[in-house]
XYZ file of N, CA, C and O in Angstrom:
588
model
N -9.801 25.559 -9.741
C -9.975 24.027 -10.173
C -9.400 23.469 -11.046
O -9.467 23.775 -12.122
N -9.294 22.306 -10.684
C -9.129 21.344 -12.374
C -10.715 21.072 -13.431
O -10.764 20.000 -13.149
N -10.971 21.962 -13.543
C -12.301 21.697 -14.204
C -12.469 21.035 -15.675
O -11.610 21.153 -16.356
N -13.398 20.612 -15.487
C -13.476 19.169 -16.423
C -12.989 17.653 -16.233
O -13.226 16.986 -16.803
N -12.205 17.581 -15.435
C -11.525 16.405 -15.142
C -12.527 15.630 -14.364
O -13.357 15.868 -13.736
N -12.502 14.285 -14.643
C -13.253 13.485 -13.996
C -12.554 12.991 -12.267
O -11.089 13.022 -12.925
N -12.875 12.727 -11.761
C -12.743 12.457 -9.925
C -11.672 11.638 -10.526
O -10.722 11.674 -9.628
N -11.974 10.310 -11.289
C -11.318 9.254 -10.976
C -9.674 9.634 -12.158
O -8.249 9.034 -11.859
N -9.702 10.724 -12.777
C -8.346 11.101 -13.439
C -7.343 12.022 -12.471
O -7.105 12.325 -13.167
N -8.335 12.922 -11.367
C -7.173 14.061 -10.591
C -6.379 13.179 -9.772
O -6.450 11.658 -9.763
N -5.046 13.593 -9.494
C -4.071 12.743 -9.087
C -4.249 13.430 -7.783
O -4.851 14.146 -7.096
N -3.680 12.267 -7.131
C -4.057 12.839 -5.223
C -2.758 12.712 -4.818
O -1.980 12.521 -4.786
N -3.086 13.852 -3.187
C -1.796 13.851 -2.692
C -1.614 12.887 -1.426
O -2.621 11.631 -1.455
N -0.654 12.280 -0.846
C -0.412 11.513 0.118
C -1.507 11.388 1.081
O -1.599 12.765 1.845
N -1.926 10.828 1.398
C -3.336 10.681 2.522
C -4.412 11.047 2.056
O -5.533 11.015 2.504
N -4.316 10.874 0.408
C -6.026 10.513 -0.607
C -6.467 12.122 -0.741
O -7.529 12.087 -1.135
N -5.940 13.196 -0.125
C -6.299 14.721 -0.768
C -6.358 14.725 -1.949
O -5.312 14.782 -2.726
N -7.286 15.119 -2.667
C -7.196 15.697 -4.060
C -6.782 16.646 -4.445
O -7.036 17.809 -3.505
N -5.694 16.574 -5.629
C -4.807 17.902 -6.114
C -6.097 18.538 -6.804
O -6.134 18.323 -7.653
N -5.918 20.112 -6.141
C -7.285 20.905 -6.894
C -6.468 22.375 -7.011
O -5.827 22.441 -6.285
N -7.451 22.848 -7.476
C -7.026 24.742 -7.661
C -5.589 24.682 -7.777
O -5.492 26.140 -7.996
N -5.192 23.725 -8.619
C -3.363 24.590 -9.454
C -3.702 24.421 -10.814
O -2.945 25.463 -11.264
N -4.394 24.053 -11.752
C -4.319 24.338 -13.078
C -5.864 24.618 -13.402
O -6.753 24.206 -14.148
N -5.893 26.269 -13.655
C -7.477 26.999 -13.823
C -7.915 26.862 -14.962
O -8.978 25.957 -15.442
N -6.589 26.127 -15.898
C -6.932 26.082 -17.674
C -7.416 24.803 -17.756
O -7.380 23.907 -19.197
N -6.857 23.547 -17.239
C -7.116 22.315 -17.136
C -8.326 21.818 -17.927
O -9.077 22.503 -16.948
N -8.560 20.968 -19.183
C -9.679 20.726 -19.559
C -9.668 19.169 -19.072
O -8.697 18.496 -19.255
N -10.939 18.793 -19.707
C -11.313 17.324 -19.933
C -10.348 16.572 -20.451
O -9.785 16.704 -21.569
N -9.619 15.284 -20.064
C -8.725 14.573 -20.544
C -7.310 15.072 -20.959
O -6.470 14.192 -21.384
N -7.151 16.196 -20.103
C -5.757 16.715 -20.305
C -4.689 15.482 -19.429
O -5.405 15.098 -18.044
N -3.746 15.616 -19.832
C -2.641 14.566 -19.626
C -1.595 15.578 -18.231
O -0.873 16.797 -18.775
N -2.304 15.187 -16.954
C -1.487 15.979 -16.007
C -0.376 15.129 -14.971
O -0.330 13.732 -14.793
N 1.007 15.698 -14.589
C 1.850 14.676 -14.209
C 2.156 15.996 -13.366
O 2.556 17.184 -13.467
N 2.500 15.411 -11.902
C 3.469 16.205 -11.043
C 5.487 15.779 -11.387
O 5.732 14.535 -11.145
N 6.076 16.550 -11.421
C 7.717 16.430 -11.900
C 8.580 17.240 -10.634
O 8.062 18.115 -10.106
N 9.470 16.775 -10.243
C 10.591 16.586 -8.959
C 11.200 18.277 -9.823
O 11.057 18.297 -10.875
N 10.934 19.399 -8.591
C 11.618 20.739 -9.048
C 13.052 20.907 -9.923
O 12.816 21.476 -10.769
N 13.639 19.270 -9.880
C 15.036 19.504 -10.650
C 14.503 19.460 -11.695
O 15.380 19.140 -12.527
N 13.654 18.434 -12.200
C 12.595 17.769 -13.512
C 13.323 16.602 -13.969
O 13.701 15.772 -14.451
N 14.321 16.010 -12.373
C 14.643 14.349 -12.891
C 13.718 13.433 -12.788
O 14.110 12.292 -12.887
N 12.905 13.367 -11.444
C 11.666 12.136 -11.617
C 10.161 12.718 -11.993
O 9.646 14.156 -11.629
N 9.496 11.825 -12.331
C 7.740 12.122 -12.257
C 7.424 11.426 -10.898
O 7.981 10.278 -10.709
N 7.163 12.453 -10.140
C 6.541 12.598 -9.088
C 4.792 11.142 -8.836
O 4.284 10.632 -8.122
N 4.479 11.801 -9.729
C 2.805 11.592 -9.845
C 2.130 11.938 -11.442
O 2.653 12.518 -11.969
N 1.315 10.698 -12.113
C 0.891 11.084 -13.551
C -0.947 10.842 -13.148
O -0.739 9.989 -12.193
N -1.533 11.109 -13.843
C -3.049 11.063 -14.280
C -2.993 9.934 -14.788
O -1.971 9.888 -15.845
N -4.308 9.041 -14.843
C -4.518 8.361 -15.751
C -4.572 8.566 -17.289
O -4.101 7.712 -18.045
N -4.998 9.473 -17.664
C -4.903 10.010 -18.963
C -3.207 10.302 -19.368
O -3.195 10.053 -21.038
N -2.960 10.580 -18.676
C -1.181 10.975 -19.114
C -0.515 9.751 -19.418
O -0.278 9.383 -20.171
N -0.710 8.550 -18.168
C -0.168 7.105 -18.381
C -0.633 6.937 -19.651
O 0.152 6.053 -20.382
N -1.805 6.842 -20.231
C -2.725 6.216 -21.644
C -2.036 6.871 -22.448
O -1.728 6.174 -23.310
N -1.903 8.030 -22.535
C -1.492 8.570 -23.363
C 0.318 8.393 -24.071
O 0.865 8.486 -25.289
N 0.579 8.616 -22.698
C 2.128 8.078 -23.230
C 2.973 7.002 -23.333
O 4.105 6.807 -22.974
N 1.592 5.970 -22.500
C 2.199 4.534 -22.601
C 2.682 3.894 -21.371
O 3.666 3.136 -21.689
N 2.704 4.609 -20.460
C 3.233 4.358 -19.415
C 2.507 3.727 -18.364
O 1.532 4.215 -17.958
N 3.280 2.510 -17.253
C 2.375 2.135 -15.926
C 2.772 3.275 -15.208
O 4.187 3.530 -15.141
N 1.923 3.188 -14.431
C 2.513 3.981 -12.631
C 3.951 3.122 -12.211
O 4.809 4.031 -11.858
N 3.876 1.925 -12.286
C 5.218 1.200 -11.403
C 6.324 1.804 -12.349
O 7.685 2.147 -11.944
N 6.724 2.431 -13.853
C 7.415 2.791 -14.769
C 8.011 4.011 -14.389
O 8.894 4.374 -13.842
N 6.830 5.126 -13.989
C 7.485 6.147 -14.088
C 7.950 6.565 -12.048
O 8.510 7.358 -11.828
N 7.540 5.533 -11.197
C 7.630 5.298 -10.006
C 9.500 4.807 -9.890
O 9.983 5.358 -8.839
N 9.904 4.118 -10.759
C 11.316 3.158 -10.505
C 11.973 3.753 -11.762
O 13.547 3.872 -11.072
N 11.267 4.974 -12.610
C 12.861 5.365 -13.677
C 12.536 7.262 -13.502
O 11.240 7.182 -13.559
N 13.998 7.446 -13.818
C 14.385 8.970 -13.961
C 13.575 9.676 -15.260
O 13.170 8.650 -15.898
N 13.475 10.728 -15.561
C 12.878 10.888 -16.784
C 13.444 11.117 -17.709
O 13.269 10.349 -18.920
N 15.208 10.960 -17.657
C 16.399 10.486 -18.558
C 15.938 9.105 -19.365
O 15.737 8.925 -20.389
N 15.511 8.424 -18.011
C 15.278 7.052 -18.131
C 14.091 6.760 -19.084
O 13.780 5.694 -20.142
N 13.172 7.849 -19.132
C 11.902 7.792 -19.693
C 11.606 7.809 -21.045
O 10.960 7.827 -21.775
N 12.867 8.676 -21.035
C 13.173 9.534 -22.554
C 11.726 10.456 -22.802
O 11.354 10.309 -24.181
N 11.642 10.985 -21.878
C 10.006 12.116 -22.415
C 10.427 12.738 -23.175
O 9.683 13.691 -23.913
N 11.678 13.604 -23.148
C 12.181 14.886 -23.861
C 13.068 14.843 -24.843
O 13.931 13.563 -24.480
N 12.692 15.356 -25.793
C 13.887 15.039 -26.976
C 14.973 15.424 -26.791
O 16.031 14.936 -27.334
N 15.317 16.303 -25.648
C 16.508 16.802 -25.036
C 16.337 17.024 -24.151
O 15.425 18.065 -23.392
N 17.599 16.972 -23.142
C 17.616 17.932 -21.940
C 17.583 19.268 -21.893
O 17.007 19.857 -20.836
N 17.755 20.154 -23.287
C 18.080 21.235 -23.562
C 16.609 21.745 -23.141
O 15.720 22.942 -22.662
N 15.523 21.287 -24.225
C 14.341 21.280 -23.987
C 13.269 21.419 -22.287
O 12.705 22.337 -22.438
N 13.980 19.967 -21.893
C 13.323 20.220 -20.480
C 13.948 21.355 -19.763
O 12.897 21.650 -19.035
N 14.842 21.843 -19.654
C 15.461 22.831 -18.783
C 15.162 24.260 -19.256
O 14.525 25.040 -18.532
N 14.383 24.182 -20.365
C 14.014 25.516 -21.038
C 12.413 25.352 -20.234
O 11.623 26.378 -19.898
N 11.852 24.402 -20.290
C 10.520 24.407 -19.526
C 10.378 24.472 -18.026
O 10.233 25.332 -17.223
N 11.551 23.987 -17.367
C 11.787 24.055 -15.950
C 12.240 25.778 -15.594
O 12.168 26.467 -14.644
N 13.188 26.216 -16.465
C 13.554 27.550 -16.332
C 12.561 28.608 -16.338
O 12.422 29.492 -15.868
N 11.543 28.637 -17.094
C 10.217 29.532 -17.477
C 9.696 29.254 -16.368
O 9.158 30.666 -15.481
N 9.322 27.634 -15.600
C 8.379 27.552 -14.411
C 8.791 28.289 -13.149
O 8.530 29.150 -12.428
N 10.397 27.823 -12.999
C 10.865 29.177 -11.972
C 11.301 30.835 -12.061
O 10.981 30.807 -10.886
N 11.634 31.105 -13.244
C 11.166 31.990 -13.267
C 9.944 32.880 -13.094
O 10.148 33.873 -13.078
N 8.911 32.314 -14.109
C 7.681 32.964 -14.059
C 6.269 32.469 -12.466
O 5.904 33.245 -12.503
N 6.838 31.127 -12.551
C 6.329 30.452 -11.322
C 4.680 29.616 -11.899
O 4.451 28.585 -11.444
N 5.076 30.049 -13.673
C 4.219 29.051 -14.335
C 3.919 29.396 -15.864
O 5.065 30.672 -15.913
N 3.734 28.901 -16.355
C 3.815 28.569 -17.892
C 2.585 28.411 -18.801
O 1.887 27.002 -18.223
N 2.256 29.038 -19.802
C 0.853 28.281 -20.328
C 1.451 28.340 -21.694
O 2.200 29.055 -22.670
N 0.894 27.250 -22.374
C 0.675 27.300 -23.932
C 2.066 26.684 -24.783
O 2.187 27.433 -25.604
N 3.026 26.288 -23.986
C 4.377 26.325 -24.104
C 4.578 25.683 -25.283
O 4.254 24.284 -24.962
N 5.252 25.320 -26.552
C 5.201 24.458 -27.719
C 6.550 23.901 -27.091
O 7.779 24.204 -26.991
N 5.918 22.235 -27.136
C 7.243 21.938 -26.681
C 6.777 19.893 -27.724
O 5.895 19.773 -27.899
N 7.797 18.964 -27.671
C 7.533 17.821 -28.189
C 8.109 16.741 -26.806
O 8.817 17.359 -26.092
N 7.489 15.686 -26.852
C 7.750 14.765 -25.199
C 7.207 13.623 -26.580
O 6.856 13.366 -27.696
N 8.166 12.012 -25.863
C 8.201 11.092 -26.050
C 7.222 10.413 -25.628
O 7.300 10.395 -24.350
N 6.475 9.372 -26.321
C 5.982 8.015 -25.404
C 6.481 7.338 -25.191
O 7.943 7.349 -25.592
N 6.086 6.576 -23.961
C 7.069 5.242 -23.753
C 7.325 4.271 -25.004
O 8.792 3.907 -24.851
N 6.922 4.460 -26.191
C 7.302 3.662 -27.302
C 8.171 4.488 -28.581
O 8.637 4.003 -29.353
N 8.341 5.538 -28.147
C 9.325 5.997 -28.822
C 8.647 7.501 -29.677
O 9.408 7.760 -30.248
N 7.428 7.191 -29.525
C 6.637 8.395 -30.877
C 6.701 9.537 -30.556
O 6.792 9.972 -28.885
N 6.433 10.502 -31.260
C 6.728 11.819 -30.602
C 5.346 12.655 -31.082
O 5.107 12.637 -31.833
N 5.014 13.236 -29.494
C 4.095 14.079 -29.495
C 4.017 15.492 -30.032
O 5.183 16.069 -28.992
N 3.354 16.065 -30.328
C 3.800 18.070 -30.360
C 3.004 18.276 -29.310
O 1.413 17.976 -29.366
N 2.733 18.729 -28.250
C 2.253 19.313 -26.958
C 2.133 20.954 -26.855
O 3.160 21.630 -27.154
N 1.310 21.525 -26.091
C 1.317 22.512 -25.790
C 1.679 22.195 -24.171
O 0.647 21.796 -23.729
N 2.142 22.628 -23.176
C 2.725 22.452 -22.074
C 2.170 23.743 -21.174
O 2.115 24.775 -21.814
N 1.254 23.415 -20.317
C 1.275 24.384 -19.124
C 1.633 23.826 -17.439
O 1.614 22.668 -17.397
N 2.222 24.637 -17.168
C 2.847 24.523 -15.903
C 3.117 25.590 -14.736
O 3.061 26.758 -14.899
N 2.592 24.930 -13.121
C 2.075 25.542 -11.752
C 3.722 24.851 -11.526
O 3.808 23.492 -11.212
N 4.352 25.864 -10.318
C 5.404 25.335 -9.131
C 4.408 25.212 -8.338
O 3.725 26.012 -7.866
N 4.568 24.195 -7.347
C 3.638 24.090 -6.691
C 4.882 23.061 -5.137
O 5.771 22.950 -5.637
N 4.250 22.850 -4.109
C 4.618 22.140 -3.158
C 3.770 20.342 -3.316
O 2.761 20.555 -3.266
N 4.683 19.929 -2.952
C 4.043 18.327 -3.180
C 4.766 16.988 -2.287
O 5.916 17.211 -1.797
N 3.726 17.218 -1.068
C 4.435 16.541 -0.117
C 5.835 17.267 0.667
O 7.034 16.718 1.266
N 5.546 18.303 0.780
C 6.452 19.101 1.828
C 7.290 20.106 0.784
O 8.722 20.602 1.266
N 7.655 19.181 -0.965
C 9.277 19.738 -1.170
C 8.353 20.738 -2.877
O 7.473 20.287 -3.258
N 9.533 21.758 -3.354
C 8.942 22.066 -4.384
C 8.680 21.062 -5.840
O 9.570 19.859 -5.154
N 7.913 21.409 -6.420
C 7.375 20.308 -7.624
C 6.676 21.487 -8.760
O 6.512 22.219 -8.374
N 7.033 20.711 -9.798
C 5.697 21.384 -11.104
C 4.902 20.675 -11.246
O 4.761 19.499 -11.631
N 3.881 21.182 -11.572
C 2.461 20.519 -11.969
C 2.491 20.697 -13.714
O 2.209 22.210 -13.727
N 2.678 19.933 -14.357
C 2.570 19.839 -15.916
C 1.230 19.172 -16.852
O 1.033 18.576 -16.093
N 0.902 20.259 -17.324
C -0.300 19.708 -18.065
C -0.307 19.584 -19.459
O 0.739 20.662 -19.958
N -0.351 18.715 -20.420
C -0.177 18.513 -21.480
C -1.116 18.474 -22.770
O -1.757 17.411 -21.814
N -1.108 19.217 -23.396
C -1.939 19.377 -24.410
C -1.485 18.347 -26.130
O -0.685 19.413 -26.673
N -2.129 17.320 -25.871
C -1.761 16.750 -27.749
C -2.354 17.474 -28.491
O -3.557 17.598 -29.108
N -1.341 18.291 -29.703
C -1.608 18.967 -30.545
C -1.197 18.790 -32.000
O -0.922 18.961 -32.906
N -0.479 17.074 -32.305
C 0.080 16.564 -33.050
C -0.386 16.566 -34.206
O 0.142 17.028 -35.162
N -1.527 16.337 -34.112
C -2.655 16.145 -35.522
C -2.778 17.248 -36.051
O -2.630 17.434 -36.963
N -2.892 18.380 -35.187
C -3.080 19.725 -36.147
C -1.318 20.451 -36.701
O -1.324 20.976 -37.509
N -0.443 19.840 -35.826
C 0.637 20.095 -35.838
C 1.053 19.710 -37.639
O 1.493 20.284 -38.379
N 0.908 18.881 -37.748
C 0.909 17.764 -38.829
C 0.091 18.234 -40.475
O 0.533 18.567 -41.394
N -1.280 18.769 -39.729
C -2.012 19.332 -40.742
C -1.118 20.727 -41.362
O -1.081 21.040 -42.398
N -0.822 21.561 -40.221
C -0.291 22.252 -40.820
C 1.048 22.303 -41.290
O 1.544 23.283 -42.401
N 1.989 21.573 -41.303
C 3.217 20.916 -41.838
C 2.553 20.582 -43.588
O 3.807 21.095 -44.273
N 2.075 19.848 -43.552
C 1.267 19.763 -44.939
C 0.714 20.867 -45.835
O 0.722 21.123 -46.936
N -0.280 21.992 -45.006
C -0.747 22.986 -45.824
C 0.918 24.185 -45.665
O 0.926 24.278 -47.188
N 1.852 23.583 -45.444
C 2.748 24.489 -45.636
C 3.688 24.091 -46.758
O 4.063 24.572 -47.767
N 3.529 22.290 -46.834
C 4.160 21.456 -47.984
C 3.620 22.130 -48.471
O 4.065 22.401 -50.366
N 2.518 21.941 -49.275
C 1.291 22.176 -50.218
C 1.486 23.386 -50.849
O 1.901 23.902 -51.918
N 1.508 24.511 -50.132
C 1.975 26.062 -50.548
C 3.381 26.151 -51.083
O 3.444 26.789 -52.481
N 4.226 25.309 -50.751
C 5.613 25.207 -51.044
C 5.516 25.285 -52.977
O 6.163 25.288 -53.785
N 4.731 24.274 -52.938
C 4.859 23.146 -54.283
C 4.217 24.011 -55.210
O 4.238 23.675 -56.267
N 2.983 24.932 -54.784
C 2.139 25.489 -55.683
C 2.674 26.915 -56.345
O 3.087 27.804 -56.984
N 4.085 27.504 -55.525
C 4.634 28.531 -55.596
C 5.726 28.338 -56.588
O 6.189 27.565 -57.178
């Protein structure tokens, strides 16, 4: 179950069936999106994802992932895709993502291979850990200066 998510934040399949039981570890407010199996398009995203990443639903429907510039590199995206294909799922993978305004977020990604409208796809959850990442870097810099 997508425990802790509000019903309004759940993504839905065509025909209005609520998508559930795919990411047991999803937490309240976690950013969820469905990506094509080849990683070229976002097929759906929940409201938390759209808010955090600064996109309108129409943008994700009309533009490719490359056009949205979500990943810092194609290699980064390929790594996530490959791990999901090999294992069927991935948990807690550190990555960088870009928002619609170009800001960089440090995220922990979890993903599951799913079937979406009869085709293979990936359900990806992104947990923003940018603040924690920046605090760790500040601590490292401080320790370097003391040494």
